[in-house]
Each structure stands twice: as structure tokens, then as C-alpha cells.
mmCIF file with all atom_site columns, C-alpha atoms in Angstrom:
data_model
loop_
_atom_site.group_PDB
_atom_site.id
_atom_site.type_symbol
_atom_site.label_atom_id
_atom_site.label_alt_id
_atom_site.label_comp_id
_atom_site.label_asym_id
_atom_site.label_entity_id
_atom_site.label_seq_id
_atom_site.pdbx_PDB_ins_code
_atom_site.Cartn_x
_atom_site.Cartn_y
_atom_site.Cartn_z
_atom_site.occupancy
_atom_site.B_iso_or_equiv
_atom_site.pdbx_formal_charge
_atom_site.auth_seq_id
_atom_site.auth_comp_id
_atom_site.auth_asym_id
_atom_site.auth_atom_id
_atom_site.pdbx_PDB_model_num
ATOM 1   C CA . MET A 1 1   ? 37.519  -7.023  37.601  1.00 0.00 ? 1   MET A CA 1
ATOM 2   C CA . LYS A 1 2   ? 33.830  -6.077  37.736  1.00 0.00 ? 2   LYS A CA 1
ATOM 3   C CA . LEU A 1 3   ? 31.638  -6.129  34.668  1.00 0.00 ? 3   LEU A CA 1
ATOM 4   C CA . PHE A 1 4   ? 28.444  -4.082  34.207  1.00 0.00 ? 4   PHE A CA 1
ATOM 5   C CA . THR A 1 5   ? 28.787  -1.879  37.265  1.00 0.00 ? 5   THR A CA 1
ATOM 6   C CA . GLY A 1 6   ? 28.457  1.830   37.760  1.00 0.00 ? 6   GLY A CA 1
ATOM 7   C CA . LYS A 1 7   ? 25.943  4.424   36.539  1.00 0.00 ? 7   LYS A CA 1
ATOM 8   C CA . ARG A 1 8   ? 27.415  4.719   33.040  1.00 0.00 ? 8   ARG A CA 1
ATOM 9   C CA . THR A 1 9   ? 27.164  0.972   32.381  1.00 0.00 ? 9   THR A CA 1
ATOM 10  C CA . ARG A 1 10  ? 23.586  0.797   33.712  1.00 0.00 ? 10  ARG A CA 1
ATOM 11  C CA . SER A 1 11  ? 22.605  3.703   31.461  1.00 0.00 ? 11  SER A CA 1
ATOM 12  C CA . ALA A 1 12  ? 24.164  1.987   28.451  1.00 0.00 ? 12  ALA A CA 1
ATOM 13  C CA . ARG A 1 13  ? 22.336  -1.273  29.221  1.00 0.00 ? 13  ARG A CA 1
ATOM 14  C CA . ARG A 1 14  ? 19.047  0.595   29.720  1.00 0.00 ? 14  ARG A CA 1
ATOM 15  C CA . ALA A 1 15  ? 19.481  2.435   26.391  1.00 0.00 ? 15  ALA A CA 1
ATOM 16  C CA . PHE A 1 16  ? 20.301  -0.823  24.600  1.00 0.00 ? 16  PHE A CA 1
ATOM 17  C CA . GLY A 1 17  ? 17.264  -2.534  26.157  1.00 0.00 ? 17  GLY A CA 1
ATOM 18  C CA . THR A 1 18  ? 14.968  0.329   25.163  1.00 0.00 ? 18  THR A CA 1
ATOM 19  C CA . ALA A 1 19  ? 16.298  0.323   21.607  1.00 0.00 ? 19  ALA A CA 1
ATOM 20  C CA . SER A 1 20  ? 15.781  -3.448  21.385  1.00 0.00 ? 20  SER A CA 1
ATOM 21  C CA . VAL A 1 21  ? 12.160  -3.177  22.549  1.00 0.00 ? 21  VAL A CA 1
ATOM 22  C CA . VAL A 1 22  ? 11.433  -0.350  20.083  1.00 0.00 ? 22  VAL A CA 1
ATOM 23  C CA . ALA A 1 23  ? 12.961  -2.345  17.228  1.00 0.00 ? 23  ALA A CA 1
ATOM 24  C CA . ALA A 1 24  ? 10.993  -5.459  18.177  1.00 0.00 ? 24  ALA A CA 1
ATOM 25  C CA . LEU A 1 25  ? 7.729   -3.513  18.323  1.00 0.00 ? 25  LEU A CA 1
ATOM 26  C CA . ALA A 1 26  ? 8.363   -1.922  14.929  1.00 0.00 ? 26  ALA A CA 1
ATOM 27  C CA . LEU A 1 27  ? 8.728   -5.251  13.120  1.00 0.00 ? 27  LEU A CA 1
ATOM 28  C CA . PRO A 1 28  ? 5.161   -6.557  13.476  1.00 0.00 ? 28  PRO A CA 1
ATOM 29  C CA . VAL A 1 29  ? 3.748   -3.238  12.271  1.00 0.00 ? 29  VAL A CA 1
ATOM 30  C CA . THR A 1 30  ? 5.674   -3.259  8.983   1.00 0.00 ? 30  THR A CA 1
ATOM 31  C CA . ALA A 1 31  ? 5.779   -6.992  8.273   1.00 0.00 ? 31  ALA A CA 1
ATOM 32  C CA . PRO A 1 32  ? 2.062   -7.544  7.432   1.00 0.00 ? 32  PRO A CA 1
ATOM 33  C CA . THR A 1 33  ? 2.031   -4.522  5.102   1.00 0.00 ? 33  THR A CA 1
ATOM 34  C CA . ALA A 1 34  ? 4.927   -5.869  3.057   1.00 0.00 ? 34  ALA A CA 1
ATOM 35  C CA . ALA A 1 35  ? 3.403   -9.349  2.846   1.00 0.00 ? 35  ALA A CA 1
ATOM 36  C CA . ALA A 1 36  ? -0.144  -8.288  1.898   1.00 0.00 ? 36  ALA A CA 1
ATOM 37  C CA . ALA A 1 37  ? -1.496  -10.316 -1.011  1.00 0.00 ? 37  ALA A CA 1
ATOM 38  C CA . PRO A 1 38  ? -3.093  -8.474  -3.933  1.00 0.00 ? 38  PRO A CA 1
ATOM 39  C CA . ALA A 1 39  ? -6.896  -8.445  -3.908  1.00 0.00 ? 39  ALA A CA 1
ATOM 40  C CA . ALA A 1 40  ? -8.787  -10.396 -6.569  1.00 0.00 ? 40  ALA A CA 1
ATOM 41  C CA . ILE A 1 41  ? -10.524 -8.567  -9.421  1.00 0.00 ? 41  ILE A CA 1
ATOM 42  C CA . PRO A 1 42  ? -14.297 -8.406  -8.816  1.00 0.00 ? 42  PRO A CA 1
ATOM 43  C CA . PRO A 1 43  ? -16.310 -11.109 -10.654 1.00 0.00 ? 43  PRO A CA 1
ATOM 44  C CA . GLY A 1 44  ? -17.639 -10.104 -14.072 1.00 0.00 ? 44  GLY A CA 1
ATOM 45  C CA . LEU A 1 45  ? -14.843 -7.602  -14.729 1.00 0.00 ? 45  LEU A CA 1
ATOM 46  C CA . SER A 1 46  ? -11.703 -8.164  -16.757 1.00 0.00 ? 46  SER A CA 1
ATOM 47  C CA . CYS A 1 47  ? -9.081  -5.579  -15.847 1.00 0.00 ? 47  CYS A CA 1
ATOM 48  C CA . HIS A 1 48  ? -5.602  -4.468  -16.765 1.00 0.00 ? 48  HIS A CA 1
ATOM 49  C CA . THR A 1 49  ? -3.675  -2.457  -14.156 1.00 0.00 ? 49  THR A CA 1
ATOM 50  C CA . GLY A 1 50  ? -0.440  -0.540  -14.385 1.00 0.00 ? 50  GLY A CA 1
ATOM 51  C CA . LYS A 1 51  ? 1.623   2.582   -13.800 1.00 0.00 ? 51  LYS A CA 1
ATOM 52  C CA . HIS A 1 52  ? 1.526   5.584   -16.096 1.00 0.00 ? 52  HIS A CA 1
ATOM 53  C CA . ALA A 1 53  ? 4.335   5.471   -18.690 1.00 0.00 ? 53  ALA A CA 1
ATOM 54  C CA . VAL A 1 54  ? 5.709   8.910   -17.746 1.00 0.00 ? 54  VAL A CA 1
ATOM 55  C CA . ASP A 1 55  ? 4.640   9.323   -14.086 1.00 0.00 ? 55  ASP A CA 1
ATOM 56  C CA . GLU A 1 56  ? 5.273   6.271   -11.900 1.00 0.00 ? 56  GLU A CA 1
ATOM 57  C CA . TYR A 1 57  ? 3.241   7.873   -9.080  1.00 0.00 ? 57  TYR A CA 1
ATOM 58  C CA . THR A 1 58  ? 0.068   7.529   -11.210 1.00 0.00 ? 58  THR A CA 1
ATOM 59  C CA . GLY A 1 59  ? -1.682  4.162   -11.442 1.00 0.00 ? 59  GLY A CA 1
ATOM 60  C CA . TYR A 1 60  ? -4.738  2.966   -13.314 1.00 0.00 ? 60  TYR A CA 1
ATOM 61  C CA . ALA A 1 61  ? -7.214  0.131   -13.743 1.00 0.00 ? 61  ALA A CA 1
ATOM 62  C CA . LEU A 1 62  ? -8.756  -0.305  -17.196 1.00 0.00 ? 62  LEU A CA 1
ATOM 63  C CA . CYS A 1 63  ? -11.719 -2.671  -16.932 1.00 0.00 ? 63  CYS A CA 1
ATOM 64  C CA . ARG A 1 64  ? -14.405 -4.220  -19.122 1.00 0.00 ? 64  ARG A CA 1
ATOM 65  C CA . ASN A 1 65  ? -17.744 -5.430  -17.772 1.00 0.00 ? 65  ASN A CA 1
ATOM 66  C CA . ASN A 1 66  ? -18.269 -8.971  -19.097 1.00 0.00 ? 66  ASN A CA 1
ATOM 67  C CA . GLY A 1 67  ? -21.275 -9.570  -16.839 1.00 0.00 ? 67  GLY A CA 1
ATOM 68  C CA . SER A 1 68  ? -24.998 -9.053  -17.325 1.00 0.00 ? 68  SER A CA 1
ATOM 69  C CA . GLN A 1 69  ? -25.434 -6.266  -14.720 1.00 0.00 ? 69  GLN A CA 1
ATOM 70  C CA . SER A 1 70  ? -23.925 -2.811  -14.243 1.00 0.00 ? 70  SER A CA 1
ATOM 71  C CA . GLN A 1 71  ? -20.842 -2.782  -12.025 1.00 0.00 ? 71  GLN A CA 1
ATOM 72  C CA . THR A 1 72  ? -18.916 -0.056  -10.244 1.00 0.00 ? 72  THR A CA 1
ATOM 73  C CA . PHE A 1 73  ? -15.165 -0.291  -9.631  1.00 0.00 ? 73  PHE A CA 1
ATOM 74  C CA . TRP A 1 74  ? -12.216 1.909   -8.708  1.00 0.00 ? 74  TRP A CA 1
ATOM 75  C CA . VAL A 1 75  ? -8.457  1.586   -8.509  1.00 0.00 ? 75  VAL A CA 1
ATOM 76  C CA . HIS A 1 76  ? -6.759  1.464   -5.095  1.00 0.00 ? 76  HIS A CA 1
ATOM 77  C CA . LEU A 1 77  ? -3.040  2.305   -4.887  1.00 0.00 ? 77  LEU A CA 1
ATOM 78  C CA . VAL A 1 78  ? -0.762  1.233   -2.046  1.00 0.00 ? 78  VAL A CA 1
ATOM 79  C CA . CYS A 1 79  ? 1.680   4.151   -1.931  1.00 0.00 ? 79  CYS A CA 1
ATOM 80  C CA . GLY A 1 80  ? 4.530   3.140   0.368   1.00 0.00 ? 80  GLY A CA 1
ATOM 81  C CA . TRP A 1 81  ? 5.365   6.030   2.733   1.00 0.00 ? 81  TRP A CA 1
ATOM 82  C CA . ALA A 1 82  ? 2.513   8.238   1.469   1.00 0.00 ? 82  ALA A CA 1
ATOM 83  C CA . PRO A 1 83  ? -1.131  7.471   2.327   1.00 0.00 ? 83  PRO A CA 1
ATOM 84  C CA . ASP A 1 84  ? -2.907  4.931   0.107   1.00 0.00 ? 84  ASP A CA 1
ATOM 85  C CA . VAL A 1 85  ? -5.335  6.459   -2.392  1.00 0.00 ? 85  VAL A CA 1
ATOM 86  C CA . ASP A 1 86  ? -8.496  5.484   -4.279  1.00 0.00 ? 86  ASP A CA 1
ATOM 87  C CA . GLY A 1 87  ? -9.288  6.542   -7.817  1.00 0.00 ? 87  GLY A CA 1
ATOM 88  C CA . ASN A 1 88  ? -12.539 7.754   -9.298  1.00 0.00 ? 88  ASN A CA 1
ATOM 89  C CA . ARG A 1 89  ? -15.543 5.411   -9.192  1.00 0.00 ? 89  ARG A CA 1
ATOM 90  C CA . VAL A 1 90  ? -16.507 4.116   -12.635 1.00 0.00 ? 90  VAL A CA 1
ATOM 91  C CA . THR A 1 91  ? -19.843 2.432   -13.379 1.00 0.00 ? 91  THR A CA 1
ATOM 92  C CA . LEU A 1 92  ? -19.965 0.180   -16.431 1.00 0.00 ? 92  LEU A CA 1
ATOM 93  C CA . ARG A 1 93  ? -23.025 -1.316  -18.115 1.00 0.00 ? 93  ARG A CA 1
ATOM 94  C CA . PRO A 1 94  ? -22.647 -4.789  -19.643 1.00 0.00 ? 94  PRO A CA 1
ATOM 95  C CA . GLY A 1 95  ? -20.105 -4.716  -22.473 1.00 0.00 ? 95  GLY A CA 1
ATOM 96  C CA . GLU A 1 96  ? -18.693 -1.272  -21.572 1.00 0.00 ? 96  GLU A CA 1
ATOM 97  C CA . SER A 1 97  ? -15.077 -0.424  -20.707 1.00 0.00 ? 97  SER A CA 1
ATOM 98  C CA . GLY A 1 98  ? -13.726 2.329   -18.499 1.00 0.00 ? 98  GLY A CA 1
ATOM 99  C CA . GLN A 1 99  ? -10.693 3.512   -16.569 1.00 0.00 ? 99  GLN A CA 1
ATOM 100 C CA . SER A 1 100 ? -10.083 4.678   -12.997 1.00 0.00 ? 100 SER A CA 1
ATOM 101 C CA . THR A 1 101 ? -6.871  6.539   -12.129 1.00 0.00 ? 101 THR A CA 1
ATOM 102 C CA . ALA A 1 102 ? -5.229  7.710   -8.890  1.00 0.00 ? 102 ALA A CA 1
ATOM 103 C CA . HIS A 1 103 ? -2.019  9.471   -7.855  1.00 0.00 ? 103 HIS A CA 1
ATOM 104 C CA . CYS A 1 104 ? 0.297   8.660   -4.940  1.00 0.00 ? 104 CYS A CA 1
ATOM 105 C CA . GLY A 1 105 ? 1.777   11.595  -3.036  1.00 0.00 ? 105 GLY A CA 1
ATOM 106 C CA . LYS A 1 106 ? 5.241   12.680  -4.167  1.00 0.00 ? 106 LYS A CA 1
ATOM 107 C CA . ILE A 1 107 ? 6.609   12.406  -0.605  1.00 0.00 ? 107 ILE A CA 1
ATOM 108 C CA . GLY A 1 108 ? 6.214   8.634   -0.808  1.00 0.00 ? 108 GLY A CA 1
ATOM 109 C CA . THR A 1 109 ? 8.196   5.896   -2.467  1.00 0.00 ? 109 THR A CA 1
ATOM 110 C CA . GLY A 1 110 ? 5.773   5.446   -5.371  1.00 0.00 ? 110 GLY A CA 1
ATOM 111 C CA . ILE A 1 111 ? 3.245   2.734   -6.124  1.00 0.00 ? 111 ILE A CA 1
ATOM 112 C CA . GLY A 1 112 ? 3.804   -0.551  -4.298  1.00 0.00 ? 112 GLY A CA 1
ATOM 113 C CA . GLU A 1 113 ? 0.607   -2.381  -5.288  1.00 0.00 ? 113 GLU A CA 1
ATOM 114 C CA . ILE A 1 114 ? -2.419  -1.759  -7.496  1.00 0.00 ? 114 ILE A CA 1
ATOM 115 C CA . HIS A 1 115 ? -5.830  -3.245  -6.635  1.00 0.00 ? 115 HIS A CA 1
ATOM 116 C CA . VAL A 1 116 ? -9.258  -3.114  -8.269  1.00 0.00 ? 116 VAL A CA 1
ATOM 117 C CA . ARG A 1 117 ? -12.068 -2.587  -5.761  1.00 0.00 ? 117 ARG A CA 1
ATOM 118 C CA . PRO A 1 118 ? -15.794 -3.277  -6.291  1.00 0.00 ? 118 PRO A CA 1
#
């Protein structure tokens, strides 16, 4: 009895080997994205982030400038299958509060992470 002989068996082994290589190459690409740590809030700002109560594809960052200089910030949404998006830039003078909002594309899986960027 011969194992793994003939054209059909070689083709099956080649297909299995190709599929294994493709699967192995796909893992490193997705693994770092899933394990990314949230970014820290810029110094001098106190912020609250979240998803809109009615539309879970809309995220926001509501921040207050507790520092002594004007600061600019914006919300950054990690959107799963859709491209990541940035919200409007908001500049706050000392003591002011403001909000930045952004919307993930509907083709995606919704908001995965919300970051505040300086």
C-alpha cells in the first residue's frame, strides 16, 4: 500500500500547504491590532469617552482643560472592519470644556476602541 502518491494526492498536499502558509501569515497581521493598548489622555486634560446612546457607530470625547495653556484634542475611533476615523479638532483655553465626535462606517463592526489624541 502506497501513501501520498499520484497527482491527486500531491495536489491535495500542495493545497493544504498553501492554506497553512496563508493562515500563518494572516495571524501576525491581526494579532497586534487586537492587543493594542489604549493611548493615555494628554496631560492637562480630563476626558470622558463613550459611544452615543442611540448610535453605537458614533463615539465622542468630552474633555476639560485643567492646565494653564490652551490645548487641542480630538477623538480617534478604532472601527473594526471599517477604516479608523478622527473627530473634529477642539481647542480649549484653560478651564474650558468641549467635545469631539466621530462616526465609524456602517460596513464595519462598530467602535472597538476610543482614544483621545493631542
